[in-house]
Amino acid sequence: MGTRRPRDPIARLQIGIRGAVQGVGFRPFVYRLAKELALSGWVGNDNRGVTIEVEGERGVLEEFLRRVPLERPAASVITHLEHEWVAPMGATTFEIRASAAGSAKVAEMLPDLATCPACLAEVLDPRDRRHRYPFTNCTHCGPRFSIVVGLPYDRPRTTMAGFTMCPRCGGEYASPADRRFHAQPNACPDCGPRLALWDGNGEAEAVGDEALAAAAAALAAGAIVAVKGLGGFHLMTDARDEAAVTRLRERKARREKPLAVMVEGLAQASLLCEVSEDESIALASPQAPIVLLTRRPVAGLANNVAPGNPRLGVMLAATPLHHLLLRATGFPLVATSGNLSEEPICTDEREAVLRLGGIADRFLVNDRPIARHVDDSVAAVSCGRLRLVRRARGFAPRSIALPSNGRTVIAVGAHLKNAIALSVGGRAVVSQHIGDMETLEAQAAFEHVIADLVAMHDARPAAIAHDLHPDYATTRWAQRSGLPCIAVQHHHAHLASCLADNEAEGPALGVIWDGTGFGTDGTVWGGEFLLGDAASFARAAHLRPFRLPGGEAAVREPRRSALGLLVAAFGEQVLSWDDLAPIRAFGSTERTVLAAALARGTNSPWTTSAGRLFDGVAALVGLGERSAFEGQTAMALEFAVDPSVRDAYPFDGSDWGPLLAAVVEDVRRGVSPGTIAARFHNALVAGIVGVAAQVGCGTVALSGGCFQNRVLTEGAVAALTASGFTVLLHRQVPPNDGGIALGQLAVTARRLGPLELRTE
Ligand code: ZN
Ligand code: ZN
Ligand code: FE
């Protein structure tokens, strides 16, 4: 300590903090820090975040100001911190104030967080009063986004409002030293939500711990149980039981798409898959996403969980309910979204009985309402960090910095893998994954999510950003809204999204490869090199166009992509090339009809789609004549790659003709699919570097669904980096169309002048 310094004058500091600072124990943290430093004043939540007023010696206040951002709770995020010195008021105590209502609601809603170690220890401790209680949580963990019904975040504005805390829970809630101080969902067996097990018709069979035991017994007997989790229902079944998995697939109409598996902990995950250090961190993180891992050859799982797929989506139990259920069963559980095919996930138990009655044998439910649907997030470790494939639980609705003109804009996203976004207070709030806009249920969920985000933020949208595609349900919704509309070209949105995701201004060369997007010339784009930034772009290069026989039908039938490519490259003679699998797959009448259609251009749109190029080559190699889900054959081509093959087909980044000729030659020579797949991927990487070198822009942004392909992405990053380019990959939103809304907001922020609106 040394010599005692003279007393500083008393001062008062007003601090405003914005970001993810509510519901993470921020006020208790401030309270404890103020007490430690013997400061007086108060801390409170408001609609903008957290406000603090502290009074004491000036030097101590400066220390307080320095330590708040350094020592903030782990789950919190500070996006703005401003302070002002004001006149001291002679305060003598420090208190936590009740929430105040204010004007613009820019406080952040927090994502749901996985059960923390301290809570799990209590749940597993027979002497603890929360032993085996499935709804245990604290300020470090538990539900947030899935229970909030209004801001600021306080118990009366959550779906816990109907549960009155017992004296012991109330005591914890009120005690600044307690881990549950102001933990809004705080509950215990005496006062909180309860479990129940229902039969297939919604009749109660058991409650409480008996319900959990009966559900585990049903799972052990091969039943399909719909389990109400944080953000909706899972359909669960024994992941080792092939017959049970078959039943689930048949009832859910999900024939081949891989199913995710939930396990108790890291040790169990390691039995099924190889788990790297980064992957184990991701699995055990508070976000607890499904992580795509490489399967072990012999893992004791049913073959039909992820048929023909070297990867497996694995998540760890992330709530006490799931921890208890997995400990009770002792085996891994298939955990797939509680929905029919691609519809939105069910959140309400009565609705679940109606919609999932034909799928689930039992329903493990509880009486805590779910405020909004939140699916599991899906991610994979690639190029040194976790990359999202689907952004939902644990990540949404965390906001993303956005270069903004301060206008409030709704971005409605694209058509598949839809998520929407709202710009508010200079940040983008990107919604949770909504899904494919193919069904009325999905469209209803889309409208619900928009209304929800607008209401939660009390937003007054000035405009709506939508995809340039005139027929998307999302475009039509925007045009019906009555608000000014800004159309954003699909691949430009991908580029702007990747820039915003990296807080980069650009310009950059966007290598934007995906399945489909409406181009400014009215054709189907998808293999684009766009040079530009959020404000504008030029189409620097693109894949050579080809006609796609049957248009959208080609997504499910890769042989159509192959046919379109072959006819474009070699003419109609290919119709007699019966040695090629995709030609053989068509009958003679079909060939004649399709050839005529291609010649006249009937229902055979021009495309530059990289996704369809993948499909076509996969079909040529014989990796599937049909895709049960988008990207299935393209994924099969990626998985086939023999990494020891270093050479490449000729490809300049645009004309795939020489590449296709080389593929056909290799197929005819009987070269292995692994070698062909490797030479193809290597060619694409070389082509990307070639175009980048020609364009000469130092920054290259990779976006679009094709960059979920790790071989392509890691190859491109390595080659571009070696050639001196700075490479931008997505970090906070997926490279697929789940990231489009963020890009639409970024483009709109640059387009939307203060007075007039312009469209692309
Ligand atoms: Zn906890
Ligand atoms: Zn209680
Ligand atoms: Fe796309």
mmCIF file with all atom_site columns, C-alpha atoms in Angstrom, residues 7 31 141 180 211 223 252 257 320 344 388 437 564 599 631 662 683 721 750:
data_model
loop_
_atom_site.group_PDB
_atom_site.id
_atom_site.type_symbol
_atom_site.label_atom_id
_atom_site.label_alt_id
_atom_site.label_comp_id
_atom_site.label_asym_id
_atom_site.label_entity_id
_atom_site.label_seq_id
_atom_site.pdbx_PDB_ins_code
_atom_site.Cartn_x
_atom_site.Cartn_y
_atom_site.Cartn_z
_atom_site.occupancy
_atom_site.B_iso_or_equiv
_atom_site.pdbx_formal_charge
_atom_site.auth_seq_id
_atom_site.auth_comp_id
_atom_site.auth_asym_id
_atom_site.auth_atom_id
_atom_site.pdbx_PDB_model_num
ATOM 1  C CA . ARG A 1 7   ? -8.233  11.951  -0.144  1.00 0.00 ? 7   ARG A CA 1
ATOM 2  C CA . TYR A 1 31  ? -23.348 -4.131  -7.057  1.00 0.00 ? 31  TYR A CA 1
ATOM 3  C CA . CYS A 1 141 ? -27.221 -20.213 -17.408 1.00 0.00 ? 141 CYS A CA 1
ATOM 4  C CA . ARG A 1 180 ? -29.280 -16.496 -8.342  1.00 0.00 ? 180 ARG A CA 1
ATOM 5  C CA . ALA A 1 211 ? -42.569 -38.681 -15.834 1.00 0.00 ? 211 ALA A CA 1
ATOM 6  C CA . ALA A 1 223 ? -40.472 -45.450 -28.482 1.00 0.00 ? 223 ALA A CA 1
ATOM 7  C CA . LYS A 1 252 ? -41.521 -37.614 -40.035 1.00 0.00 ? 252 LYS A CA 1
ATOM 8  C CA . LYS A 1 257 ? -31.224 -36.331 -44.254 1.00 0.00 ? 257 LYS A CA 1
ATOM 9  C CA . PRO A 1 320 ? -30.941 -30.137 -16.558 1.00 0.00 ? 320 PRO A CA 1
ATOM 10 C CA . PRO A 1 344 ? -41.133 -24.837 -38.092 1.00 0.00 ? 344 PRO A CA 1
ATOM 11 C CA . LEU A 1 388 ? -22.366 -21.586 -38.235 1.00 0.00 ? 388 LEU A CA 1
ATOM 12 C CA . MET A 1 437 ? -40.511 -20.686 -47.002 1.00 0.00 ? 437 MET A CA 1
ATOM 13 C CA . GLY A 1 564 ? -27.505 -29.497 -69.053 1.00 0.00 ? 564 GLY A CA 1
ATOM 14 C CA . ALA A 1 599 ? -32.840 -26.595 -77.725 1.00 0.00 ? 599 ALA A CA 1
ATOM 15 C CA . GLY A 1 631 ? -26.827 -30.394 -51.526 1.00 0.00 ? 631 GLY A CA 1
ATOM 16 C CA . ALA A 1 662 ? -11.507 -34.060 -68.278 1.00 0.00 ? 662 ALA A CA 1
ATOM 17 C CA . ALA A 1 683 ? -9.587  -27.149 -60.031 1.00 0.00 ? 683 ALA A CA 1
ATOM 18 C CA . THR A 1 721 ? -3.528  -16.691 -48.409 1.00 0.00 ? 721 THR A CA 1
ATOM 19 C CA . ARG A 1 750 ? -25.798 2.397   -47.829 1.00 0.00 ? 750 ARG A CA 1
#
